[in-house]
Amino acid sequence: MPIVRRTKTKMPVLPSEERRDSWEEVALGYTPAQAMAEALRCLQCQDPVCEQGCPVNVPICEFIADVAAGDFGAAVTALKRKNLLPAICGRVCPQEHQCELLCVINGKQEPVAIGHLERFAADWERSHGLDAATAPAARRPEKVAIVGSGPAGLTVAYDLALLGYGVTVYEALHTLGGVLAYGIPAFRLPKSLLAEDIARLEALGVEFQTNVVVGKTVTIDQLLDEMGYGAIFIGTGAGTPRFLGVPGENLKGVYSANEFLTRVNLMHAYEFPRFDTPVHHGSSMAVIGAGDTAMDAVRTAIRLGAKEAHIVYRRTEAEMGARAEEYHHASEEGAIFDWLTQPLGFVGDADGWVRGMRCLRMELGEPDESGRRRPVPVEGSEFLIPVDTVVIALGTNPNPLLPQTTWGLETDAAGCVVADPETGATTREGLFAGGDIVTGAATVILAMGAGRKAAGAMHVYLQGKQATADAACEAETAKP
Amino acid sequence: MARIVLKRDLTPVTKLFEVEAPLIARNAEPGQFVMIRVSEYGERVPVTISDFDRAAGTITIVVQQVGKTTAMICAQEEGGSFLDFVGPLGRPAPLPAHGHVALVGGGFGAGAINTLARELRCRGVRVAAIVGARTRELLILEEEVGAHSDAYYACTDDGSYGYSGFVTGKLEELIESGAGFTSCYAIGPMAMMRAVAETTRPHGLKTLASLDPIMVDGTGMCGACRVTIDGELRFSCVDGPFLDAHKVDFDELVIRSKMYHDEETAASRACAAVEG
């Protein structure tokens, strides 16, 4: 009998000293032996509560049993019944807040490394060339349009293509993938993985059109009335950056995380001058915020050559939004964490470059409406952090471009598209929405979950509107 | 990919392209812009739409070579293609239905006011076009802009043609002489647009400038193009490009526009060295 460990089987990673100038993926994945050892830590619960923590209801127990038995092909088949993009989710899902949080052994010992196992199974399938998806023999006549090629849009495309619909995905940028392409850096999600997933969708007959800004290049009315789409999914994400609204925020060297990461990931600024888009990177950089995007930005700054790269956050480690793994990797790579620090404004030099950040020390007070202890300023604690580049990673708001140019599409006070959480149906018939454009900035997996529900509802909408009406009518007449 | 159906050399450094882009042409309105990328290695840059032909499905742009990316755009040939050509972006210029409008264009801006002039004339608005360049050889599209305007004034800094001096001198002269302008639109180099704003401010003449700060995506995602308008944060790409010139913090805009000055200079030099 193998000895079952109380801690997760560690995933091999690139040594931290090798990461500072490498854009290669940091986490290297389990070997088959490591995966099987980790899978044996799963108790195979009769009632696997971990699965309730998964927004797409992956059959966690089943796929882990397959991994434990060494039947990796069966594991992938099980995974893919619920999640068509497991290689991505295995890498970017906040498992410690979802499935692993609910794992029954969690607390007594470390939970089963469900995310690592998902990634292992997906990578095993890829490396064995077994991940080709087959399009259904029967194609349906109806066409659907998907706006945005991020995680929500790709999920809808997948599900509807498998059902035989003609699917066109419209993307505003020149590269597909949405936040998976412009936002998440290659050292966390290699771009080849995304390209392979997109190639599989193309093999299923999904058509991709880049450089089309729906709402501008074509309108929703044109798609519905003239271009013959029977239904449309809106997955345009939360792409509008938030700023602090403090003095000096428009100095040179102050970026939104979106801009900083887009320059690097989408436009390859780290390869300037081979690529034409530059990015300013100094020796002392500060990233404001402590979510996954902030960790991505600080680790990017380190790779660009910053001597000092700070995370500046007004609360503490306990309240930060980042995945444990990203925080851990950022620490290993030398990020400096300035907890309980609130930026008040930025100070510039005569040429308009940011040179410093005025900050206030904070302490934790009573819990606020989010349940987290509210940071309150320590009087007279103002101090200056010398910086020459700042990245503001305080989250994003829904992109207003499409709602602004589409009639009948209701949005709430925050600018989020109003959609039924179970179906994605919006206030306009034939239009469905999901992901960050509905929820505000959230996670890849929640967007995929919303996409899956919307795809199901779009199928019902397209096929069954009349049938449902008939059935309802019959049920009505059948009543005594 | 967007095919270049026509290329015209307007000056040695200014080129006009007519580009096949039927979807963009169909929805384009005066004042909007496109984002262009010419190679896999290239930047995304905003370029004002100079004209559109819905029937032919084409978009016309005028590009003046000022750095590496604009040089690469200008080097594209008729029959070739722009790799990425995205639009129409930004809000259409808010145009009046009547009145007397001064359109001020400097350098490549003469191309950009062309479509505004045409639309205004269609609406029955009286149009005065004031177009400037350093010297006569650099003046562009006189015939086209002239044809779409009720009055056309060429200005050259060196006095080689038309009014001798800056466009702002001519604008001031017209205002003083009682032209009775009801609004003014400025497109061109930032220094010119700023000078136009300062010229019209004392007269209380409503002035809109087509701002062109640095952009990356052009769809409201990056915030690089943020400008301060009367103390408020605005994104030129989705809130503009035409914004109230009297309320723009031009000091900040000018400084921000020079963020990559060193990189741009190095890239232009490297580019010239390769060509030379």
XYZ file of N, CA and C in Angstrom, chain B residues 67-272:
618
model
N 6.524 58.633 -37.647
C 7.363 57.701 -36.896
C 7.380 56.372 -37.610
N 7.828 55.341 -36.908
C 8.004 54.050 -37.552
C 6.672 53.455 -38.042
N 5.661 53.479 -37.159
C 4.409 52.835 -37.537
C 3.724 53.562 -38.690
N 3.699 54.898 -38.631
C 3.081 55.641 -39.733
C 3.901 55.453 -41.013
N 5.209 55.314 -40.877
C 6.044 55.059 -42.061
C 5.688 53.708 -42.670
N 5.439 52.721 -41.803
C 5.079 51.394 -42.307
C 3.712 51.412 -42.984
N 2.787 52.199 -42.413
C 1.471 52.319 -43.051
C 1.643 52.956 -44.431
N 2.408 54.066 -44.461
C 2.586 54.796 -45.722
C 3.303 53.957 -46.777
N 4.059 52.959 -46.332
C 4.810 52.123 -47.273
C 3.937 51.047 -47.922
N 2.719 50.863 -47.424
C 1.844 49.839 -48.020
C 1.465 50.271 -49.436
N 1.312 49.286 -50.299
C 1.064 49.594 -51.709
C -0.370 49.261 -52.117
N -0.808 49.928 -53.155
C -2.102 49.629 -53.767
C -2.137 48.148 -54.151
N -3.247 47.490 -53.864
C -3.345 46.051 -54.145
C -2.931 45.198 -52.961
N -2.186 45.812 -52.047
C -1.807 45.101 -50.816
C -2.930 45.203 -49.797
N -2.621 44.841 -48.557
C -3.657 44.838 -47.518
C -3.118 45.338 -46.199
N -4.022 45.882 -45.397
C -3.699 46.131 -43.994
C -4.082 44.881 -43.224
N -3.168 44.384 -42.402
C -3.384 43.139 -41.662
C -4.633 43.258 -40.780
N -4.677 44.306 -39.977
C -5.835 44.546 -39.114
C -6.368 45.943 -39.390
N -7.669 46.042 -39.533
C -8.310 47.315 -39.882
C -9.672 47.275 -39.192
N -9.787 47.950 -38.061
C -10.947 47.774 -37.188
C -11.710 49.080 -37.006
N -13.009 49.018 -37.112
C -13.774 50.233 -36.874
C -15.242 50.021 -37.205
N -16.019 51.064 -37.320
C -15.660 52.446 -37.002
C -15.707 52.645 -35.484
N -14.659 53.202 -34.907
C -14.584 53.343 -33.461
C -14.809 54.790 -33.031
N -15.079 54.947 -31.753
C -15.364 56.269 -31.213
C -16.781 56.690 -31.546
N -17.185 57.796 -30.955
C -18.522 58.320 -31.241
C -18.448 59.191 -32.493
N -19.508 59.188 -33.285
C -19.553 60.141 -34.405
C -19.436 61.560 -33.852
N -18.838 62.459 -34.636
C -18.743 63.852 -34.193
C -20.156 64.399 -34.017
N -20.431 65.049 -32.891
C -21.763 65.647 -32.723
C -21.873 66.879 -33.624
N -22.651 66.759 -34.677
C -22.728 67.848 -35.658
C -24.072 68.564 -35.559
N -24.047 69.875 -35.788
C -25.298 70.635 -35.717
C -26.147 70.445 -36.976
N -27.400 70.847 -36.897
C -28.315 70.732 -38.042
C -28.391 72.046 -38.819
N -27.908 73.109 -38.198
C -27.878 74.390 -38.908
C -26.801 75.271 -38.302
N -26.584 76.437 -38.887
C -25.573 77.344 -38.375
C -24.417 77.510 -39.349
N -23.321 78.007 -38.836
C -22.131 78.289 -39.635
C -20.937 77.704 -38.896
N -20.335 76.709 -39.490
C -19.300 75.953 -38.787
C -17.921 76.227 -39.371
N -16.965 76.444 -38.479
C -15.564 76.565 -38.898
C -14.890 75.214 -38.709
N -14.332 74.668 -39.781
C -13.586 73.420 -39.699
C -12.110 73.754 -39.871
N -11.312 73.412 -38.869
C -9.905 73.769 -38.929
C -9.069 72.497 -39.001
N -8.286 72.376 -40.058
C -7.469 71.177 -40.232
C -6.012 71.532 -40.441
N -5.153 70.866 -39.723
C -3.719 71.086 -39.902
C -3.055 69.795 -40.342
N -2.137 69.881 -41.288
C -1.425 68.686 -41.762
C -2.396 67.645 -42.278
N -2.300 66.406 -41.741
C -3.192 65.311 -42.164
C -4.650 65.644 -41.847
N -4.861 66.601 -40.939
C -6.210 66.971 -40.503
C -7.090 67.480 -41.633
N -6.462 67.948 -42.707
C -7.244 68.404 -43.856
C -8.050 67.249 -44.424
N -7.452 66.064 -44.385
C -8.180 64.886 -44.837
C -9.334 64.589 -43.916
N -9.076 64.707 -42.624
C -10.077 64.333 -41.640
C -11.297 65.258 -41.639
N -11.113 66.535 -41.999
C -12.288 67.427 -41.983
C -13.155 67.218 -43.225
N -12.617 66.502 -44.197
C -13.335 66.288 -45.451
C -14.734 65.701 -45.230
N -14.782 64.624 -44.439
C -16.067 63.949 -44.237
C -17.029 64.777 -43.372
N -16.450 65.588 -42.462
C -17.301 66.477 -41.657
C -17.938 67.531 -42.571
N -17.111 68.086 -43.455
C -17.594 69.127 -44.366
C -18.735 68.581 -45.224
N -18.544 67.388 -45.760
C -19.554 66.805 -46.635
C -20.878 66.603 -45.895
N -20.776 66.033 -44.685
C -21.984 65.767 -43.910
C -22.689 67.075 -43.524
N -21.908 68.069 -43.116
C -22.506 69.348 -42.712
C -23.228 70.002 -43.879
N -22.585 69.953 -45.042
C -23.208 70.538 -46.242
C -24.512 69.822 -46.579
N -24.509 68.500 -46.405
C -25.736 67.718 -46.645
C -26.865 68.193 -45.742
N -26.497 68.580 -44.531
C -27.506 69.013 -43.566
C -27.922 70.457 -43.786
N -27.254 71.128 -44.726
C -27.573 72.519 -44.986
C -26.850 73.485 -44.061
N -25.789 73.017 -43.446
C -25.003 73.887 -42.570
C -23.939 74.587 -43.415
N -23.728 75.866 -43.140
C -22.698 76.612 -43.877
C -21.324 76.231 -43.323
N -20.378 75.962 -44.224
C -19.076 75.448 -43.808
C -17.942 76.351 -44.286
N -17.093 76.754 -43.333
C -15.847 77.428 -43.689
C -14.699 76.495 -43.323
N -13.895 76.132 -44.319
C -12.757 75.252 -44.046
C -11.482 76.071 -44.006
N -10.744 75.898 -42.910
C -9.471 76.610 -42.767
C -8.400 75.533 -42.652
N -7.554 75.471 -43.672
C -6.613 74.363 -43.753
C -5.197 74.902 -43.779
N -4.361 74.326 -42.941
C -3.000 74.843 -42.851
C -1.933 73.801 -43.093
N -0.776 74.295 -43.527
C 0.408 73.446 -43.665
C 1.628 74.343 -43.545
N 2.787 73.689 -43.387
C 4.004 74.473 -43.233
C 4.279 75.264 -44.514
N 4.117 74.569 -45.627
C 4.420 75.198 -46.912
C 3.477 74.641 -47.985
N 3.432 75.293 -49.131
C 2.448 74.957 -50.159
C 2.442 73.467 -50.535
N 3.640 72.876 -50.674
C 3.744 71.477 -51.120
C 3.089 70.507 -50.136
N 2.919 70.953 -48.913
C 2.368 70.039 -47.902
C 0.856 70.178 -47.732
N 0.260 71.114 -48.428
C -1.200 71.252 -48.365
C -1.842 70.094 -49.118
N -2.875 69.508 -48.530
C -3.477 68.333 -49.175
C -4.975 68.515 -49.413
N -5.486 67.789 -50.381
C -6.915 67.653 -50.647
C -7.655 68.981 -50.780
N -6.960 69.973 -51.350
C -7.594 71.287 -51.538
C -8.896 71.173 -52.311
N -8.830 70.410 -53.397
C -9.969 70.304 -54.294
C -11.169 69.677 -53.581
N -10.926 68.554 -52.903
C -12.005 67.826 -52.235
C -12.625 68.662 -51.120
N -11.776 69.176 -50.226
C -12.301 69.940 -49.100
C -12.973 71.213 -49.613
N -12.343 71.825 -50.618
C -12.913 73.032 -51.210
C -14.309 72.771 -51.764
N -14.474 71.624 -52.418
C -15.759 71.291 -53.031
C -16.851 71.079 -51.991
N -16.469 70.658 -50.780
C -17.450 70.386 -49.733
C -17.663 71.575 -48.794
N -17.049 72.715 -49.115
C -17.145 73.872 -48.217
C -17.729 75.076 -48.948
N -18.351 75.954 -48.164
C -18.845 77.201 -48.746
C -17.701 78.180 -48.922
N -16.761 78.112 -48.012
C -15.573 78.961 -48.128
C -14.372 78.117 -47.751
N -13.299 78.278 -48.492
C -12.099 77.485 -48.235
C -10.910 78.414 -48.095
N -10.180 78.298 -47.006
C -9.018 79.152 -46.773
C -7.784 78.292 -46.553
N -6.819 78.450 -47.447
C -5.548 77.758 -47.267
C -4.604 78.685 -46.510
N -3.821 78.115 -45.607
C -2.861 78.908 -44.844
C -1.510 78.200 -44.904
N -0.445 78.967 -45.106
C 0.892 78.360 -45.027
C 1.743 79.162 -44.049
N 2.504 78.420 -43.257
C 3.346 79.074 -42.249
C 4.353 80.006 -42.927
N 4.870 79.572 -44.088
C 5.917 80.366 -44.747
C 5.358 81.356 -45.776
N 4.057 81.418 -45.870
C 3.450 82.387 -46.778
C 3.569 82.021 -48.248
N 3.912 80.777 -48.543
C 4.101 80.381 -49.947
C 2.781 80.258 -50.707
N 1.675 80.240 -49.957
C 0.367 80.087 -50.614
C -0.728 80.511 -49.653
N -1.744 81.142 -50.171
C -2.899 81.508 -49.364
C -2.549 82.474 -48.244
N -3.261 82.325 -47.141
C -3.026 83.181 -45.979
C -1.631 82.906 -45.431
N -0.894 83.937 -45.121
C 0.452 83.755 -44.606
C 0.409 83.706 -43.084
N 0.584 82.528 -42.546
C 0.566 82.383 -41.087
C -0.175 81.129 -40.677
N -0.397 81.004 -39.368
C -1.063 79.812 -38.829
C -2.572 79.847 -39.079
N -3.200 78.692 -39.008
C -4.664 78.614 -39.167
C -5.382 79.467 -38.126
N -4.750 79.584 -36.941
C -5.403 80.351 -35.880
C -5.474 81.835 -36.235
N -4.480 82.310 -36.992
C -4.490 83.706 -37.435
C -5.686 83.952 -38.340
N -5.888 83.019 -39.278
C -7.011 83.155 -40.208
C -8.340 83.035 -39.460
N -8.389 82.085 -38.535
C -9.621 81.871 -37.761
C -9.985 83.139 -36.987
N -8.990 83.714 -36.333
C -9.199 84.939 -35.553
C -9.721 86.065 -36.465
N -9.066 86.163 -37.623
C -9.438 87.199 -38.585
C -10.914 87.042 -39.006
N -11.305 85.796 -39.269
C -12.690 85.555 -39.698
C -13.681 85.852 -38.577
N -13.325 85.434 -37.356
C -14.215 85.700 -36.219
C -14.370 87.209 -36.028
N -13.214 87.906 -36.067
C -13.216 89.364 -35.877
C -14.033 90.070 -36.951
N -13.955 89.516 -38.161
C -14.648 90.181 -39.267
C -16.149 89.843 -39.292
N -16.588 89.111 -38.252
C -18.025 88.878 -38.115
C -18.573 87.706 -38.906
N -17.768 86.641 -39.040
C -18.225 85.459 -39.781
C -19.442 84.819 -39.112
N -19.561 85.013 -37.816
C -20.726 84.488 -37.101
C -20.743 82.979 -36.980
N -19.578 82.418 -36.697
C -19.521 80.964 -36.515
C -20.355 80.538 -35.309
N -21.020 79.384 -35.468
C -21.804 78.862 -34.346
C -21.081 77.719 -33.632
N -20.125 77.111 -34.318
C -19.255 76.142 -33.655
C -18.015 75.916 -34.504
N -17.027 75.268 -33.881
C -15.737 75.078 -34.533
C -15.241 73.663 -34.243
N -14.644 73.035 -35.252
C -14.075 71.686 -35.089
C -12.616 71.726 -35.512
N -11.750 71.173 -34.690
C -10.317 71.201 -34.995
C -9.759 69.785 -35.064
N -9.034 69.511 -36.147
C -8.356 68.221 -36.285
C -6.949 68.477 -36.804
N -5.976 67.943 -36.097
C -4.597 68.120 -36.546
C -3.647 67.890 -35.401
N -2.422 68.404 -35.515
C -1.458 68.227 -34.432
C -2.001 68.834 -33.135
N -1.585 68.249 -32.028
C -2.128 68.677 -30.740
C -1.887 70.160 -30.464
N -0.700 70.646 -30.854
C -0.379 72.059 -30.605
C -1.353 72.957 -31.370
N -1.715 72.531 -32.581
C -2.654 73.321 -33.374
C -4.042 73.325 -32.727
N -4.487 72.143 -32.294
C -5.836 72.069 -31.702
C -5.899 72.910 -30.433
N -4.823 72.874 -29.683
C -4.764 73.672 -28.466
C -4.818 75.164 -28.796
N -4.063 75.563 -29.824
C -4.048 76.972 -30.224
C -5.438 77.400 -30.723
N -6.119 76.502 -31.423
C -7.480 76.814 -31.883
C -8.388 77.034 -30.669
N -8.250 76.164 -29.669
C -9.074 76.302 -28.460
C -8.835 77.652 -27.803
N -7.570 78.076 -27.751
C -7.256 79.363 -27.115
C -7.745 80.540 -27.965
N -7.812 80.332 -29.278
C -8.307 81.393 -30.159
C -9.809 81.594 -29.983
N -10.541 80.492 -29.863
C -12.006 80.612 -29.811
C -12.525 80.881 -28.402
N -11.717 80.513 -27.383
C -12.175 80.645 -25.991
C -12.683 82.045 -25.648
N -11.870 83.105 -25.945
C -12.352 84.446 -25.567
C -13.637 84.845 -26.287
N -13.904 84.199 -27.431
C -15.120 84.525 -28.182
C -16.307 83.661 -27.758
N -16.052 82.723 -26.834
C -17.125 81.841 -26.390
C -17.644 80.955 -27.516
N -16.789 80.675 -28.504
C -17.208 79.851 -29.642
C -16.982 78.373 -29.314
N -18.075 77.650 -29.254
C -18.037 76.213 -28.935
C -17.054 75.490 -29.866
N -16.051 74.797 -29.294
C -15.008 74.174 -30.099
C -14.775 72.733 -29.672
N -14.789 71.851 -30.655
C -14.515 70.440 -30.390
C -13.219 70.057 -31.079
N -12.386 69.301 -30.359
C -11.129 68.852 -30.944
C -11.140 67.334 -31.035
N -10.576 66.822 -32.115
C -10.492 65.374 -32.309
C -9.205 64.892 -31.658
N -9.319 64.412 -30.425
C -8.122 64.067 -29.659
C -7.541 62.742 -30.150
N -6.219 62.709 -30.228
C -5.600 61.444 -30.617
C -4.448 61.075 -29.698
N -4.784 60.774 -28.446
C -3.754 60.321 -27.521
C -3.319 58.899 -27.886
N -2.342 58.394 -27.177
C -1.880 57.021 -27.396
C -3.032 56.067 -27.069
N -3.237 55.087 -27.933
C -4.257 54.066 -27.686
C -3.629 52.693 -27.888
N -4.201 51.686 -27.248
C -3.749 50.316 -27.510
C -4.865 49.530 -28.196
N -6.021 49.406 -27.518
C -7.090 48.611 -28.136
C -8.087 49.492 -28.894
N -8.356 50.684 -28.391
C -9.300 51.582 -29.075
C -10.761 51.276 -28.798
N -11.015 50.371 -27.846
C -12.408 49.990 -27.553
C -12.777 50.199 -26.087
N -11.995 50.997 -25.369
C -12.345 51.314 -23.983
C -11.767 50.375 -22.954
N -10.810 49.559 -23.366
C -10.335 48.509 -22.488
C -9.064 48.874 -21.728
N -8.200 49.704 -22.311
C -6.881 49.863 -21.684
C -6.742 51.135 -20.866
N -7.454 52.170 -21.215
C -7.329 53.407 -20.431
C -6.104 54.239 -20.780
N -5.330 53.836 -21.796
C -4.148 54.617 -22.183
C -4.552 55.999 -22.669
N -5.725 56.098 -23.287
C -6.152 57.346 -23.917
C -6.931 58.227 -22.958
N -6.788 57.978 -21.648
C -7.577 58.778 -20.717
C -7.146 60.241 -20.756
N -8.136 61.102 -20.726
C -7.901 62.540 -20.746
C -8.746 63.165 -19.642
N -8.325 64.338 -19.207
C -9.094 65.035 -18.192
C -9.902 66.134 -18.872
N -11.216 66.050 -18.729
C -12.124 67.021 -19.326
C -12.846 67.699 -18.174
N -12.497 68.954 -17.939
C -13.146 69.681 -16.859
C -13.018 68.909 -15.535
N -11.851 68.329 -15.302
C -11.604 67.615 -14.057
C -12.105 66.182 -14.038
N -12.832 65.774 -15.085
C -13.382 64.411 -15.115
C -12.538 63.522 -16.021
N -12.471 62.234 -15.639
C -11.746 61.258 -16.449
C -12.606 60.825 -17.633
N -12.034 60.880 -18.833
C -12.730 60.397 -20.033
C -11.764 59.562 -20.859
N -12.315 58.598 -21.591
C -11.501 57.817 -22.516
C -11.765 58.356 -23.926
N -10.715 58.818 -24.587
C -10.900 59.392 -25.928
C -11.520 58.387 -26.890
N -11.177 57.103 -26.728
C -11.626 56.112 -27.715
C -13.122 55.862 -27.668
N -13.725 55.875 -26.505
C -15.161 55.591 -26.430
C -16.002 56.826 -26.095
N -15.424 57.807 -25.406
C -16.162 59.034 -25.088
C -15.938 60.082 -26.171
N -14.840 59.940 -26.918
C -14.477 60.882 -27.977
C -14.571 60.205 -29.312
N -13.756 60.549 -30.287
C -12.561 61.401 -30.126
C -12.870 62.895 -30.033
N -14.045 63.349 -30.512
C -14.341 64.777 -30.435
C -14.785 65.143 -29.027
N -13.986 65.979 -28.365
C -14.323 66.408 -27.011
C -14.169 67.925 -26.930
N -14.796 68.497 -25.925
C -14.837 69.950 -25.764
C -13.424 70.521 -25.567
N -12.948 71.212 -26.583
C -11.560 71.680 -26.576
C -11.296 72.697 -25.468
N -12.319 73.391 -25.009
C -12.110 74.383 -23.939
C -11.986 73.720 -22.580
N -12.352 72.467 -22.505
C -12.316 71.777 -21.215
C -11.208 70.736 -21.127
N -10.516 70.509 -22.242
C -9.449 69.496 -22.255
C -8.230 70.006 -21.486
N -7.664 69.159 -20.650
C -6.398 69.489 -19.988
C -5.270 69.170 -20.981
N -4.967 70.149 -21.834
C -3.968 69.918 -22.882
C -2.565 69.726 -22.306
N -2.261 70.389 -21.172
C -0.935 70.216 -20.574
C -0.681 68.736 -20.330
N -1.671 68.115 -19.691
C -1.552 66.696 -19.358
C -1.493 65.839 -20.624
N -2.350 66.165 -21.572
C -2.437 65.384 -22.810
C -1.115 65.422 -23.573
N -0.504 66.626 -23.631
C 0.760 66.775 -24.357
C 1.841 65.941 -23.671
N 1.893 66.013 -22.349
C 2.901 65.248 -21.600
C 2.697 63.751 -21.816
N 1.440 63.303 -21.693
C 1.164 61.864 -21.837
C 1.497 61.357 -23.246
N 1.296 62.234 -24.232
C 1.569 61.821 -25.607
C 3.050 61.549 -25.848
N 3.881 62.084 -24.953
C 5.332 61.901 -25.125
C 5.864 60.741 -24.294
N 4.965 59.910 -23.795
C 5.393 58.835 -22.892
C 6.437 57.931 -23.527
N 6.298 57.646 -24.801
C 7.233 56.708 -25.443
C 8.168 57.432 -26.404
N 8.423 58.720 -26.112
C 9.245 59.536 -26.997
C 10.583 58.866 -27.295
N 11.244 58.366 -26.256
C 12.576 57.760 -26.444
C 12.485 56.509 -27.309
N 11.492 55.668 -27.019
C 11.332 54.434 -27.785
C 10.992 54.747 -29.243
N 10.132 55.770 -29.430
C 9.733 56.136 -30.790
C 10.916 56.652 -31.590
N 11.741 57.494 -30.937
C 12.905 58.050 -31.622
C 13.850 56.932 -32.041
N 14.087 55.992 -31.113
C 14.993 54.880 -31.405
C 14.440 54.032 -32.549
N 13.135 53.782 -32.521
C 12.520 52.936 -33.544
C 12.582 53.614 -34.909
N 12.327 54.924 -34.959
C 12.369 55.654 -36.222
C 13.779 55.641 -36.792
N 14.749 55.817 -35.894
C 16.142 55.847 -36.328
C 16.527 54.489 -36.902
N 16.141 53.430 -36.194
C 16.471 52.075 -36.641
C 15.812 51.802 -37.995
N 14.579 52.278 -38.113
C 13.799 52.098 -39.337
C 14.478 52.819 -40.498
N 14.898 54.060 -40.255
C 15.556 54.865 -41.284
C 16.886 54.226 -41.678
